[in-house]
Short mmCIF file of C-alpha atoms in Angstrom, two decimals:
data_model
loop_
_atom_site.label_atom_id
_atom_site.label_comp_id
_atom_site.label_asym_id
_atom_site.label_seq_id
_atom_site.Cartn_x
_atom_site.Cartn_y
_atom_site.Cartn_z
CA MET J 19 -55.47 9.30 1.20
CA SER J 20 -56.38 5.99 2.84
CA ALA J 21 -60.06 5.23 3.42
CA GLN J 22 -61.63 7.08 6.34
CA CYS J 23 -64.54 5.57 8.23
CA TRP J 24 -67.19 6.68 10.71
CA VAL J 25 -69.62 4.40 12.58
CA ASN J 26 -72.75 6.08 13.94
CA GLY J 27 -71.11 9.46 13.47
CA GLU J 28 -67.90 8.62 15.33
CA PRO J 29 -64.50 7.98 13.67
CA GLY J 30 -63.66 4.27 13.69
CA THR J 31 -64.05 0.96 11.93
CA GLN J 32 -65.45 -1.31 14.65
CA MET J 33 -69.01 -2.57 14.71
CA ALA J 34 -70.85 -5.41 16.41
CA ALA J 35 -70.38 -8.89 14.95
CA THR J 36 -74.12 -9.38 15.53
CA ASP J 37 -75.04 -6.51 13.19
CA ARG J 38 -77.67 -7.72 10.74
CA GLY J 39 -75.95 -5.92 7.87
CA LEU J 40 -73.04 -8.32 8.36
CA GLN J 41 -75.12 -11.35 9.30
CA TYR J 42 -77.79 -11.11 6.59
CA GLY J 43 -77.07 -8.16 4.30
CA ASP J 44 -80.01 -6.48 6.04
CA GLY J 45 -79.64 -2.87 4.97
CA VAL J 46 -79.23 -0.35 2.17
CA PHE J 47 -76.42 1.82 0.87
CA GLU J 48 -75.60 4.81 -1.30
CA THR J 49 -72.38 5.46 -3.22
CA MET J 50 -71.91 9.17 -3.92
CA ALA J 51 -69.47 11.28 -5.89
CA VAL J 52 -67.73 14.16 -4.13
CA ARG J 53 -66.59 16.98 -6.39
CA HIS J 54 -65.12 20.26 -5.14
CA GLY J 55 -66.30 19.54 -1.61
CA ARG J 56 -69.90 18.89 -2.63
CA ILE J 57 -71.87 15.65 -3.03
CA THR J 58 -73.46 15.42 -6.45
CA LEU J 59 -77.16 14.53 -6.66
CA LEU J 60 -77.31 14.45 -2.84
CA GLU J 61 -81.06 15.04 -2.64
CA MET J 62 -81.76 12.06 -4.91
CA HIS J 63 -79.41 9.85 -2.90
CA LEU J 64 -81.09 10.78 0.38
CA GLN J 65 -84.55 10.22 -1.11
CA ARG J 66 -83.58 6.74 -2.32
CA LEU J 67 -81.96 5.93 1.04
CA MET J 68 -85.15 6.87 2.91
CA GLU J 69 -87.34 4.97 0.45
CA GLY J 70 -85.12 1.90 0.80
CA CYS J 71 -85.30 2.03 4.59
CA GLU J 72 -89.07 2.38 4.43
CA ARG J 73 -89.49 -0.59 2.09
CA LEU J 74 -87.31 -2.78 4.33
CA GLY J 75 -88.97 -1.59 7.51
CA ILE J 76 -85.79 0.00 8.90
CA PRO J 77 -86.34 3.22 10.88
CA PRO J 78 -84.69 5.84 8.67
CA PRO J 79 -81.98 8.03 10.13
CA SER J 80 -82.59 11.73 10.59
CA VAL J 81 -81.89 13.56 7.33
CA THR J 82 -80.37 16.41 9.33
CA SER J 83 -77.98 14.13 11.23
CA ILE J 84 -76.99 12.34 8.02
CA GLN J 85 -76.32 15.63 6.25
CA ASN J 86 -74.20 16.83 9.16
CA GLU J 87 -72.12 13.65 9.07
CA LEU J 88 -71.73 13.87 5.30
CA ASN J 89 -70.61 17.49 5.56
CA VAL J 90 -67.91 16.54 8.06
CA ALA J 91 -66.69 13.74 5.79
CA VAL J 92 -66.38 15.87 2.65
CA THR J 93 -64.72 18.90 4.23
CA ASP J 94 -61.71 19.90 2.07
CA GLN J 95 -62.29 16.95 -0.30
CA GLU J 96 -61.74 17.95 -3.92
CA HIS J 97 -62.52 14.59 -5.52
CA ALA J 98 -63.56 11.47 -3.60
CA ILE J 99 -66.18 8.74 -3.22
CA LEU J 100 -68.44 8.53 -0.20
CA LYS J 101 -70.31 5.36 0.72
CA LEU J 102 -73.14 5.42 3.25
CA ILE J 103 -74.55 2.18 4.68
CA VAL J 104 -77.59 1.90 6.92
CA THR J 105 -78.25 -1.52 8.50
CA ARG J 106 -81.02 -2.74 10.76
CA GLY J 107 -78.46 -2.88 13.56
CA SER J 108 -77.67 -5.74 15.93
CA GLY J 109 -80.09 -8.52 16.78
CA ASP J 110 -80.39 -12.04 18.15
CA ARG J 111 -79.70 -15.14 16.07
CA GLY J 112 -82.35 -15.86 13.45
CA TYR J 113 -83.95 -14.02 10.58
CA ARG J 114 -86.79 -12.41 12.52
CA PRO J 115 -85.99 -8.75 13.19
CA ALA J 116 -86.14 -7.50 16.77
CA GLN J 117 -89.16 -5.42 17.76
CA THR J 118 -86.86 -2.64 18.95
CA ILE J 119 -84.51 -1.58 16.17
CA THR J 120 -81.44 0.62 16.51
CA PRO J 121 -80.00 1.06 13.02
CA THR J 122 -76.27 1.29 12.33
CA ARG J 123 -74.79 3.99 10.08
CA ILE J 124 -71.44 3.38 8.40
CA LEU J 125 -69.81 6.12 6.36
CA THR J 126 -66.62 5.52 4.37
CA LEU J 127 -64.62 8.02 2.33
CA TYR J 128 -62.48 6.62 -0.52
CA ASP J 129 -59.95 8.01 -2.96
CA TRP J 130 -61.32 8.81 -6.40
CA PRO J 131 -60.74 5.80 -8.72
CA ASP J 132 -58.03 6.15 -11.34
CA TYR J 133 -60.25 5.55 -14.37
CA PRO J 134 -58.55 6.45 -17.70
CA LYS J 135 -59.94 9.51 -19.47
CA SER J 136 -60.33 7.39 -22.60
CA TRP J 137 -63.24 5.56 -20.96
CA TRP J 138 -65.25 8.81 -21.09
CA GLN J 139 -63.80 10.13 -24.34
CA ASP J 140 -63.63 6.98 -26.47
CA GLY J 141 -66.02 4.61 -24.72
CA ILE J 142 -65.61 1.25 -23.01
CA HIS J 143 -65.87 -2.43 -23.88
CA ALA J 144 -68.62 -4.45 -22.21
CA ARG J 145 -69.39 -8.15 -22.14
CA MET J 146 -72.48 -10.20 -21.39
CA CYS J 147 -72.32 -11.93 -18.03
CA LYS J 148 -73.26 -15.56 -17.47
CA THR J 149 -74.54 -14.78 -13.97
CA THR J 150 -78.20 -13.76 -14.10
CA LEU J 151 -80.38 -11.65 -11.82
CA GLY J 152 -83.05 -13.48 -9.87
CA SER J 153 -86.62 -12.13 -9.96
CA ASN J 154 -87.97 -10.60 -6.74
CA PRO J 155 -90.37 -7.65 -7.18
CA GLN J 156 -90.31 -6.95 -3.42
CA LEU J 157 -86.61 -6.06 -3.61
CA ALA J 158 -86.46 -4.77 -7.19
CA GLY J 159 -85.06 -1.27 -7.53
CA LEU J 160 -83.53 -1.21 -4.05
CA LYS J 161 -79.83 -0.54 -3.41
CA HIS J 162 -79.80 -3.23 -0.72
CA LEU J 163 -76.72 -4.93 0.72
CA ASN J 164 -77.32 -8.32 -0.95
CA ARG J 165 -74.97 -7.96 -3.92
CA LEU J 166 -73.76 -11.55 -4.45
CA GLU J 167 -75.13 -11.65 -7.99
CA GLN J 168 -72.97 -8.67 -8.90
CA VAL J 169 -69.96 -10.15 -7.07
CA LEU J 170 -70.21 -13.37 -9.07
CA ALA J 171 -70.76 -11.52 -12.34
CA ARG J 172 -67.75 -9.25 -11.80
CA ALA J 173 -65.59 -12.32 -11.06
CA GLU J 174 -66.20 -13.54 -14.62
CA TRP J 175 -63.38 -11.38 -16.02
CA SER J 176 -60.09 -10.10 -14.69
CA ASP J 177 -58.49 -6.67 -14.72
CA VAL J 178 -56.11 -7.77 -17.47
CA ASP J 179 -59.05 -8.29 -19.86
CA THR J 180 -59.96 -5.39 -22.13
CA VAL J 181 -63.44 -5.22 -20.60
CA GLN J 182 -64.64 -2.46 -18.30
CA GLU J 183 -68.19 -3.56 -17.52
CA GLY J 184 -70.43 -6.61 -17.74
CA LEU J 185 -74.11 -6.52 -18.68
CA MET J 186 -76.49 -8.71 -16.71
CA THR J 187 -79.78 -10.26 -17.80
CA ASP J 188 -82.74 -11.66 -15.92
CA THR J 189 -83.58 -15.35 -16.05
CA ASP J 190 -85.59 -14.75 -19.25
CA GLY J 191 -82.58 -13.27 -21.02
CA ALA J 192 -83.68 -9.62 -20.99
CA VAL J 193 -80.90 -7.08 -20.37
CA ILE J 194 -81.42 -5.33 -17.02
CA GLU J 195 -78.23 -3.53 -15.95
CA GLY J 196 -74.46 -3.63 -15.65
CA THR J 197 -72.65 -5.05 -12.64
CA MET J 198 -72.28 -1.49 -11.29
CA THR J 199 -74.29 0.57 -13.75
CA ASN J 200 -77.63 1.12 -15.40
CA VAL J 201 -77.99 0.69 -19.16
CA PHE J 202 -79.44 3.00 -21.81
CA ALA J 203 -79.76 2.33 -25.53
CA LEU J 204 -80.68 4.53 -28.49
CA LEU J 205 -82.84 2.19 -30.52
CA ALA J 206 -83.19 1.98 -34.27
CA ASP J 207 -86.50 3.91 -34.13
CA GLY J 208 -84.77 6.87 -32.46
CA ALA J 209 -86.17 6.32 -28.96
CA LEU J 210 -83.92 6.31 -25.93
CA MET J 211 -84.76 3.43 -23.64
CA THR J 212 -83.66 1.88 -20.39
CA PRO J 213 -84.75 -1.47 -18.95
CA ALA J 214 -87.53 -1.55 -16.39
CA VAL J 215 -86.50 -2.70 -12.91
CA ARG J 216 -89.85 -4.05 -11.75
CA ASN J 217 -88.64 -7.59 -11.01
CA CYS J 218 -84.91 -7.13 -10.44
CA GLY J 219 -82.12 -4.61 -10.80
CA VAL J 220 -81.27 -1.29 -9.16
CA ALA J 221 -83.05 1.98 -9.83
CA GLY J 222 -79.90 4.10 -10.01
CA VAL J 223 -79.73 7.77 -9.06
CA MET J 224 -78.00 8.72 -12.34
CA ARG J 225 -80.62 6.68 -14.20
CA ARG J 226 -83.33 8.75 -12.52
CA TYR J 227 -81.48 11.97 -13.33
CA ILE J 228 -81.23 11.03 -17.03
CA LEU J 229 -84.90 10.03 -17.17
CA GLU J 230 -85.94 13.36 -15.67
CA LYS J 231 -83.69 15.32 -18.04
CA ALA J 232 -85.02 13.40 -21.03
CA LYS J 233 -88.57 14.31 -20.01
CA GLN J 234 -87.63 17.99 -19.62
CA LEU J 235 -85.96 18.02 -23.04
CA ARG J 236 -88.84 16.05 -24.60
CA VAL J 237 -86.54 13.27 -25.74
CA PRO J 238 -88.56 10.18 -26.83
CA MET J 239 -88.05 7.80 -23.91
CA ARG J 240 -89.15 4.28 -23.04
CA VAL J 241 -88.75 2.26 -19.87
CA SER J 242 -89.47 -1.29 -20.91
CA LYS J 243 -88.02 -4.68 -21.67
CA LEU J 244 -84.68 -4.67 -23.51
CA ILE J 245 -83.81 -7.87 -25.33
CA THR J 246 -80.32 -8.67 -26.58
CA PRO J 247 -81.20 -8.45 -30.33
CA GLU J 248 -82.45 -4.87 -29.78
CA LEU J 249 -79.22 -3.96 -28.02
CA ASP J 250 -77.18 -5.54 -30.81
CA VAL J 251 -78.75 -3.25 -33.44
CA ALA J 252 -79.02 -0.13 -31.28
CA ARG J 253 -77.51 3.05 -32.72
CA GLU J 254 -75.53 3.47 -29.52
CA ALA J 255 -75.55 2.38 -25.89
CA PHE J 256 -74.17 3.76 -22.68
CA VAL J 257 -73.92 2.80 -19.02
CA CYS J 258 -74.11 5.16 -16.07
CA ASN J 259 -73.96 5.58 -12.33
CA SER J 260 -73.56 8.49 -9.95
CA VAL J 261 -69.76 8.10 -9.76
CA ILE J 262 -68.73 7.53 -13.37
CA GLY J 263 -71.47 9.63 -14.93
CA VAL J 264 -71.79 8.13 -18.42
CA TRP J 265 -69.58 5.72 -20.36
CA GLN J 266 -70.50 4.97 -23.97
CA VAL J 267 -70.32 1.29 -24.88
CA THR J 268 -68.36 0.76 -28.09
#
């Protein structure tokens, strides 16, 4: 299956060259797993999408219309990836948003990636990235379209390397996340922890799911600063996102 695309609910790939998502990365997105014709963790994805639109001042799309479009896209799909982008829409030249905003919705359906089963069963290899995450509390946690830091970090190794993910730090050297994942570590004191994303990083949907499950199961949990020496002596570590689920880092 080649990628299928819808723009504002209509099949197609064309959009305005003046769209602010293209011009400035002015928008948010969600990447969702489709399994057996259903989108996993859909409610959490929609909640984060709406929260992201609100924080950026983009009028959020109707949840009903989005759900209808998603349902059309996943019909008869056994295993696929669905990416939803919402931009501020087209505007004049310059950073200042227009007073009247007509957002753009872009929905793309992709084949499921051919990840080896060993990555789930045996774990993956990760490296520390040289590219760091800049601090900006106003954007921290958001799944916004400005992903150049991750692009540069992922370019640090090639597919022929025996590395499946890169871990990124902030400018102070604290571990924040992977290039496409959130990070969890089981520390020497038995607590499960994940880095806070108050100044940078993405608050992932799978990260939220794990945090909520840990609370339900009364697993000792901390959301705080994770420094490299702590990670080095952790009992175990894993990375996660809503597509891959969980990969243990070996």
